[in-house]
mmCIF file with all atom_site columns, C-alpha atoms in Angstrom:
data_model
loop_
_atom_site.group_PDB
_atom_site.id
_atom_site.type_symbol
_atom_site.label_atom_id
_atom_site.label_alt_id
_atom_site.label_comp_id
_atom_site.label_asym_id
_atom_site.label_entity_id
_atom_site.label_seq_id
_atom_site.pdbx_PDB_ins_code
_atom_site.Cartn_x
_atom_site.Cartn_y
_atom_site.Cartn_z
_atom_site.occupancy
_atom_site.B_iso_or_equiv
_atom_site.pdbx_formal_charge
_atom_site.auth_seq_id
_atom_site.auth_comp_id
_atom_site.auth_asym_id
_atom_site.auth_atom_id
_atom_site.pdbx_PDB_model_num
ATOM 1   C CA . MET S 1 1   ? 42.646  -6.066  12.976 1.00 47.00 ? 1   MET S CA 1
ATOM 2   C CA . SER S 1 2   ? 42.414  -8.230  9.881  1.00 48.00 ? 2   SER S CA 1
ATOM 3   C CA . SER S 1 3   ? 39.058  -8.818  8.225  1.00 48.00 ? 3   SER S CA 1
ATOM 4   C CA . SER S 1 4   ? 39.344  -12.507 9.133  1.00 50.00 ? 4   SER S CA 1
ATOM 5   C CA . SER S 1 5   ? 39.711  -11.804 12.854 1.00 52.00 ? 5   SER S CA 1
ATOM 6   C CA . SER S 1 6   ? 37.057  -9.076  12.631 1.00 50.00 ? 6   SER S CA 1
ATOM 7   C CA . SER S 1 7   ? 34.642  -11.557 11.050 1.00 51.00 ? 7   SER S CA 1
ATOM 8   C CA . SER S 1 8   ? 35.540  -14.172 13.651 1.00 59.00 ? 8   SER S CA 1
ATOM 9   C CA . SER S 1 9   ? 34.962  -11.640 16.428 1.00 59.00 ? 9   SER S CA 1
ATOM 10  C CA . SER S 1 10  ? 31.559  -10.717 14.988 1.00 53.00 ? 10  SER S CA 1
ATOM 11  C CA . GLU S 1 11  ? 30.547  -14.366 14.695 1.00 57.00 ? 11  GLU S CA 1
ATOM 12  C CA . LYS S 1 12  ? 31.607  -14.936 18.319 1.00 57.00 ? 12  LYS S CA 1
ATOM 13  C CA . GLN S 1 13  ? 29.584  -11.902 19.421 1.00 57.00 ? 13  GLN S CA 1
ATOM 14  C CA . TRP S 1 14  ? 26.595  -13.214 17.446 1.00 50.00 ? 14  TRP S CA 1
ATOM 15  C CA . SER S 1 15  ? 26.900  -16.616 19.094 1.00 58.00 ? 15  SER S CA 1
ATOM 16  C CA . ASP S 1 16  ? 27.128  -15.008 22.553 1.00 61.00 ? 16  ASP S CA 1
ATOM 17  C CA . ILE S 1 17  ? 23.998  -12.936 21.905 1.00 54.00 ? 17  ILE S CA 1
ATOM 18  C CA . GLN S 1 18  ? 22.056  -15.998 20.757 1.00 53.00 ? 18  GLN S CA 1
ATOM 19  C CA . GLN S 1 19  ? 23.093  -17.909 23.875 1.00 59.00 ? 19  GLN S CA 1
ATOM 20  C CA . GLU S 1 20  ? 22.122  -15.000 26.125 1.00 57.00 ? 20  GLU S CA 1
ATOM 21  C CA . LEU S 1 21  ? 18.683  -14.746 24.530 1.00 52.00 ? 21  LEU S CA 1
ATOM 22  C CA . ARG S 1 22  ? 18.119  -18.514 24.689 1.00 51.00 ? 22  ARG S CA 1
ATOM 23  C CA . SER S 1 23  ? 18.840  -18.459 28.415 1.00 51.00 ? 23  SER S CA 1
ATOM 24  C CA . VAL S 1 24  ? 16.303  -15.662 28.921 1.00 49.00 ? 24  VAL S CA 1
ATOM 25  C CA . HIS S 1 25  ? 13.527  -16.969 26.665 1.00 47.00 ? 25  HIS S CA 1
ATOM 26  C CA . GLY S 1 26  ? 14.205  -20.698 26.815 1.00 49.00 ? 26  GLY S CA 1
ATOM 27  C CA . PHE S 1 27  ? 13.300  -21.540 23.225 1.00 51.00 ? 27  PHE S CA 1
ATOM 28  C CA . SER S 1 28  ? 14.372  -20.510 19.778 1.00 60.00 ? 28  SER S CA 1
ATOM 29  C CA . ASP S 1 29  ? 12.162  -22.125 17.152 1.00 77.00 ? 29  ASP S CA 1
ATOM 30  C CA . PHE S 1 30  ? 9.775   -20.438 14.753 1.00 84.00 ? 30  PHE S CA 1
ATOM 31  C CA . GLN S 1 31  ? 6.639   -21.565 12.960 1.00 88.00 ? 31  GLN S CA 1
ATOM 32  C CA . LYS S 1 32  ? 5.540   -21.415 9.352  1.00 92.00 ? 32  LYS S CA 1
ATOM 33  C CA . ILE S 1 33  ? 2.137   -19.760 8.906  1.00 93.00 ? 33  ILE S CA 1
ATOM 34  C CA . ASN S 1 34  ? 1.946   -20.007 5.122  1.00 94.00 ? 34  ASN S CA 1
ATOM 35  C CA . ASP S 1 35  ? 4.293   -20.008 2.117  1.00 93.00 ? 35  ASP S CA 1
ATOM 36  C CA . TYR S 1 36  ? 5.653   -16.534 2.857  1.00 94.00 ? 36  TYR S CA 1
ATOM 37  C CA . LEU S 1 37  ? 4.887   -15.723 6.508  1.00 95.00 ? 37  LEU S CA 1
ATOM 38  C CA . TYR S 1 38  ? 6.522   -17.085 9.656  1.00 94.00 ? 38  TYR S CA 1
ATOM 39  C CA . ILE S 1 39  ? 6.271   -16.221 13.356 1.00 93.00 ? 39  ILE S CA 1
ATOM 40  C CA . GLY S 1 40  ? 8.833   -16.501 16.114 1.00 89.00 ? 40  GLY S CA 1
ATOM 41  C CA . ASN S 1 41  ? 10.700  -14.875 18.941 1.00 86.00 ? 41  ASN S CA 1
ATOM 42  C CA . GLN S 1 42  ? 13.774  -12.684 18.973 1.00 80.00 ? 42  GLN S CA 1
ATOM 43  C CA . VAL S 1 43  ? 16.141  -15.660 19.240 1.00 79.00 ? 43  VAL S CA 1
ATOM 44  C CA . SER S 1 44  ? 14.604  -17.461 16.271 1.00 76.00 ? 44  SER S CA 1
ATOM 45  C CA . ALA S 1 45  ? 15.239  -14.406 14.097 1.00 79.00 ? 45  ALA S CA 1
ATOM 46  C CA . MET S 1 46  ? 18.957  -14.857 14.698 1.00 78.00 ? 46  MET S CA 1
ATOM 47  C CA . GLN S 1 47  ? 19.188  -18.437 13.438 1.00 80.00 ? 47  GLN S CA 1
ATOM 48  C CA . LYS S 1 48  ? 21.044  -17.699 10.223 1.00 82.00 ? 48  LYS S CA 1
ATOM 49  C CA . SER S 1 49  ? 21.160  -21.266 8.968  1.00 84.00 ? 49  SER S CA 1
ATOM 50  C CA . ARG S 1 50  ? 17.465  -21.939 9.659  1.00 86.00 ? 50  ARG S CA 1
ATOM 51  C CA . LEU S 1 51  ? 16.391  -18.641 8.057  1.00 88.00 ? 51  LEU S CA 1
ATOM 52  C CA . LYS S 1 52  ? 18.466  -19.512 5.011  1.00 89.00 ? 52  LYS S CA 1
ATOM 53  C CA . GLN S 1 53  ? 17.084  -23.072 4.913  1.00 90.00 ? 53  GLN S CA 1
ATOM 54  C CA . GLU S 1 54  ? 13.511  -21.707 4.849  1.00 91.00 ? 54  GLU S CA 1
ATOM 55  C CA . GLY S 1 55  ? 14.402  -18.968 2.345  1.00 92.00 ? 55  GLY S CA 1
ATOM 56  C CA . ILE S 1 56  ? 13.482  -16.191 4.787  1.00 92.00 ? 56  ILE S CA 1
ATOM 57  C CA . THR S 1 57  ? 15.069  -12.940 3.672  1.00 92.00 ? 57  THR S CA 1
ATOM 58  C CA . HIS S 1 58  ? 13.162  -10.395 5.797  1.00 93.00 ? 58  HIS S CA 1
ATOM 59  C CA . VAL S 1 59  ? 12.672  -10.071 9.548  1.00 91.00 ? 59  VAL S CA 1
ATOM 60  C CA . LEU S 1 60  ? 10.055  -7.784  11.054 1.00 93.00 ? 60  LEU S CA 1
ATOM 61  C CA . LYS S 1 61  ? 10.892  -7.138  14.718 1.00 91.00 ? 61  LYS S CA 1
ATOM 62  C CA . VAL S 1 62  ? 7.951   -5.571  16.546 1.00 90.00 ? 62  VAL S CA 1
ATOM 63  C CA . ASN S 1 63  ? 9.625   -5.231  19.932 1.00 83.00 ? 63  ASN S CA 1
ATOM 64  C CA . GLY S 1 64  ? 11.505  -2.042  19.032 1.00 76.00 ? 64  GLY S CA 1
ATOM 65  C CA . LEU S 1 65  ? 14.865  -3.510  20.056 1.00 74.00 ? 65  LEU S CA 1
ATOM 66  C CA . GLU S 1 66  ? 17.752  -2.625  17.789 1.00 75.00 ? 66  GLU S CA 1
ATOM 67  C CA . ASN S 1 67  ? 20.010  -5.405  16.530 1.00 68.00 ? 67  ASN S CA 1
ATOM 68  C CA . ARG S 1 68  ? 23.381  -5.601  18.198 1.00 64.00 ? 68  ARG S CA 1
ATOM 69  C CA . LEU S 1 69  ? 24.851  -6.921  14.962 1.00 60.00 ? 69  LEU S CA 1
ATOM 70  C CA . PRO S 1 70  ? 24.458  -5.674  11.387 1.00 60.00 ? 70  PRO S CA 1
ATOM 71  C CA . SER S 1 71  ? 22.023  -7.292  8.959  1.00 64.00 ? 71  SER S CA 1
ATOM 72  C CA . SER S 1 72  ? 24.951  -8.497  6.847  1.00 65.00 ? 72  SER S CA 1
ATOM 73  C CA . ILE S 1 73  ? 26.066  -10.790 9.679  1.00 65.00 ? 73  ILE S CA 1
ATOM 74  C CA . LEU S 1 74  ? 22.531  -11.939 10.466 1.00 68.00 ? 74  LEU S CA 1
ATOM 75  C CA . GLY S 1 75  ? 21.821  -12.677 6.795  1.00 73.00 ? 75  GLY S CA 1
ATOM 76  C CA . ALA S 1 76  ? 18.465  -10.919 6.387  1.00 81.00 ? 76  ALA S CA 1
ATOM 77  C CA . GLU S 1 77  ? 16.953  -7.478  5.967  1.00 86.00 ? 77  GLU S CA 1
ATOM 78  C CA . TYR S 1 78  ? 15.481  -6.230  9.230  1.00 86.00 ? 78  TYR S CA 1
ATOM 79  C CA . LYS S 1 79  ? 12.741  -3.709  9.976  1.00 91.00 ? 79  LYS S CA 1
ATOM 80  C CA . ILE S 1 80  ? 12.178  -2.678  13.559 1.00 89.00 ? 80  ILE S CA 1
ATOM 81  C CA . VAL S 1 81  ? 8.825   -1.326  14.744 1.00 92.00 ? 81  VAL S CA 1
ATOM 82  C CA . ALA S 1 82  ? 8.391   -0.286  18.379 1.00 89.00 ? 82  ALA S CA 1
ATOM 83  C CA . LEU S 1 83  ? 5.241   -1.872  19.789 1.00 86.00 ? 83  LEU S CA 1
ATOM 84  C CA . GLU S 1 84  ? 5.101   -2.004  23.569 1.00 77.00 ? 84  GLU S CA 1
ATOM 85  C CA . ASP S 1 85  ? 4.211   -5.234  25.326 1.00 76.00 ? 85  ASP S CA 1
ATOM 86  C CA . ASN S 1 86  ? 1.551   -4.052  27.765 1.00 75.00 ? 86  ASN S CA 1
ATOM 87  C CA . GLU S 1 87  ? -2.216  -4.075  27.907 1.00 78.00 ? 87  GLU S CA 1
ATOM 88  C CA . TYR S 1 88  ? -2.505  -0.292  27.606 1.00 80.00 ? 88  TYR S CA 1
ATOM 89  C CA . PHE S 1 89  ? -0.501  0.087   24.389 1.00 85.00 ? 89  PHE S CA 1
ATOM 90  C CA . GLU S 1 90  ? -2.722  0.670   21.383 1.00 87.00 ? 90  GLU S CA 1
ATOM 91  C CA . ILE S 1 91  ? -1.475  -0.580  18.040 1.00 90.00 ? 91  ILE S CA 1
ATOM 92  C CA . THR S 1 92  ? -2.553  2.090   15.568 1.00 92.00 ? 92  THR S CA 1
ATOM 93  C CA . ASP S 1 93  ? -3.532  1.826   11.913 1.00 94.00 ? 93  ASP S CA 1
ATOM 94  C CA . GLN S 1 94  ? -0.229  3.544   11.153 1.00 95.00 ? 94  GLN S CA 1
ATOM 95  C CA . ASP S 1 95  ? 1.657   0.816   13.074 1.00 93.00 ? 95  ASP S CA 1
ATOM 96  C CA . LEU S 1 96  ? -0.227  -1.882  11.156 1.00 95.00 ? 96  LEU S CA 1
ATOM 97  C CA . GLU S 1 97  ? 0.445   -0.262  7.789  1.00 95.00 ? 97  GLU S CA 1
ATOM 98  C CA . GLU S 1 98  ? 4.136   0.055   8.586  1.00 95.00 ? 98  GLU S CA 1
ATOM 99  C CA . CYS S 1 99  ? 4.278   -3.657  9.392  1.00 95.00 ? 99  CYS S CA 1
ATOM 100 C CA . PHE S 1 100 ? 2.083   -4.741  6.481  1.00 96.00 ? 100 PHE S CA 1
ATOM 101 C CA . SER S 1 101 ? 4.116   -2.758  3.947  1.00 94.00 ? 101 SER S CA 1
ATOM 102 C CA . PHE S 1 102 ? 7.208   -4.714  4.986  1.00 95.00 ? 102 PHE S CA 1
ATOM 103 C CA . ILE S 1 103 ? 5.442   -8.094  4.793  1.00 95.00 ? 103 ILE S CA 1
ATOM 104 C CA . ARG S 1 104 ? 3.402   -7.406  1.654  1.00 88.00 ? 104 ARG S CA 1
ATOM 105 C CA . PRO S 1 105 ? 5.836   -7.439  -1.303 1.00 85.00 ? 105 PRO S CA 1
ATOM 106 C CA . LYS S 1 106 ? 5.441   -10.635 -3.306 1.00 82.00 ? 106 LYS S CA 1
ATOM 107 C CA . GLY S 1 107 ? 8.288   -13.053 -3.769 1.00 84.00 ? 107 GLY S CA 1
ATOM 108 C CA . ARG S 1 108 ? 9.851   -12.825 -0.350 1.00 91.00 ? 108 ARG S CA 1
ATOM 109 C CA . LYS S 1 109 ? 9.484   -14.681 2.910  1.00 95.00 ? 109 LYS S CA 1
ATOM 110 C CA . THR S 1 110 ? 9.160   -12.743 6.143  1.00 95.00 ? 110 THR S CA 1
ATOM 111 C CA . ILE S 1 111 ? 9.311   -13.764 9.775  1.00 93.00 ? 111 ILE S CA 1
ATOM 112 C CA . VAL S 1 112 ? 7.529   -11.561 12.319 1.00 94.00 ? 112 VAL S CA 1
ATOM 113 C CA . VAL S 1 113 ? 9.105   -11.622 15.772 1.00 91.00 ? 113 VAL S CA 1
ATOM 114 C CA . CYS S 1 114 ? 8.772   -9.975  19.147 1.00 84.00 ? 114 CYS S CA 1
ATOM 115 C CA . THR S 1 115 ? 10.726  -10.726 22.295 1.00 73.00 ? 115 THR S CA 1
ATOM 116 C CA . ALA S 1 116 ? 8.949   -13.948 23.278 1.00 63.00 ? 116 ALA S CA 1
ATOM 117 C CA . GLY S 1 117 ? 7.040   -14.586 20.029 1.00 60.00 ? 117 GLY S CA 1
ATOM 118 C CA . ILE S 1 118 ? 3.652   -14.586 21.706 1.00 63.00 ? 118 ILE S CA 1
ATOM 119 C CA . SER S 1 119 ? 1.673   -11.332 21.822 1.00 79.00 ? 119 SER S CA 1
ATOM 120 C CA . ARG S 1 120 ? 2.875   -8.641  19.436 1.00 87.00 ? 120 ARG S CA 1
ATOM 121 C CA . SER S 1 121 ? 4.090   -10.915 16.645 1.00 89.00 ? 121 SER S CA 1
ATOM 122 C CA . SER S 1 122 ? 0.876   -12.950 16.665 1.00 90.00 ? 122 SER S CA 1
ATOM 123 C CA . THR S 1 123 ? -1.242  -9.785  16.700 1.00 92.00 ? 123 THR S CA 1
ATOM 124 C CA . ILE S 1 124 ? 0.513   -8.493  13.586 1.00 93.00 ? 124 ILE S CA 1
ATOM 125 C CA . CYS S 1 125 ? 0.316   -11.860 11.786 1.00 95.00 ? 125 CYS S CA 1
ATOM 126 C CA . ILE S 1 126 ? -3.371  -12.340 12.611 1.00 95.00 ? 126 ILE S CA 1
ATOM 127 C CA . ALA S 1 127 ? -4.249  -8.799  11.528 1.00 95.00 ? 127 ALA S CA 1
ATOM 128 C CA . TYR S 1 128 ? -2.279  -9.283  8.301  1.00 95.00 ? 128 TYR S CA 1
ATOM 129 C CA . LEU S 1 129 ? -4.042  -12.565 7.484  1.00 96.00 ? 129 LEU S CA 1
ATOM 130 C CA . MET S 1 130 ? -7.440  -11.039 8.193  1.00 96.00 ? 130 MET S CA 1
ATOM 131 C CA . ARG S 1 131 ? -6.782  -8.088  5.907  1.00 95.00 ? 131 ARG S CA 1
ATOM 132 C CA . TYR S 1 132 ? -4.842  -9.616  3.015  1.00 94.00 ? 132 TYR S CA 1
ATOM 133 C CA . GLU S 1 133 ? -5.993  -13.240 3.062  1.00 94.00 ? 133 GLU S CA 1
ATOM 134 C CA . ASN S 1 134 ? -9.604  -12.364 3.987  1.00 95.00 ? 134 ASN S CA 1
ATOM 135 C CA . LEU S 1 135 ? -9.606  -14.764 6.925  1.00 95.00 ? 135 LEU S CA 1
ATOM 136 C CA . SER S 1 136 ? -11.885 -14.455 9.920  1.00 95.00 ? 136 SER S CA 1
ATOM 137 C CA . LEU S 1 137 ? -10.336 -13.938 13.340 1.00 94.00 ? 137 LEU S CA 1
ATOM 138 C CA . ALA S 1 138 ? -10.912 -17.613 14.173 1.00 94.00 ? 138 ALA S CA 1
ATOM 139 C CA . GLN S 1 139 ? -9.354  -18.767 10.878 1.00 94.00 ? 139 GLN S CA 1
ATOM 140 C CA . ALA S 1 140 ? -6.346  -16.467 11.220 1.00 93.00 ? 140 ALA S CA 1
ATOM 141 C CA . HIS S 1 141 ? -5.783  -17.584 14.802 1.00 88.00 ? 141 HIS S CA 1
ATOM 142 C CA . ALA S 1 142 ? -5.977  -21.320 14.018 1.00 82.00 ? 142 ALA S CA 1
#
């Protein structure tokens, strides 16, 4: 298979995955929290052109789901942390530090995503803002 048809096949697979996720989750946008931190769902993390437009180079996925395509096709560096989406799962200090160390380096923009972009991603973003931006819970949640 030539590299051209291999690339075309990968792009088709990427498009199919995006469509599948959109049909499951129903939306695909993400939100800017500040100059370097964004929040979204799994589908939004696959929007290559939008990530590039915003200058987002790093994606923190906190749903534990591996990418079905390599980072080179998706256009960003990915870190995957397995946080379960249930009321009994306890996010540990170690989990937080793993996430924060990926977000923290200066000079890069990071989007934090989970499957639906509601619980786990917002928990990580709020905790990060409270710790590193010295915001109260109410301020970080606003």
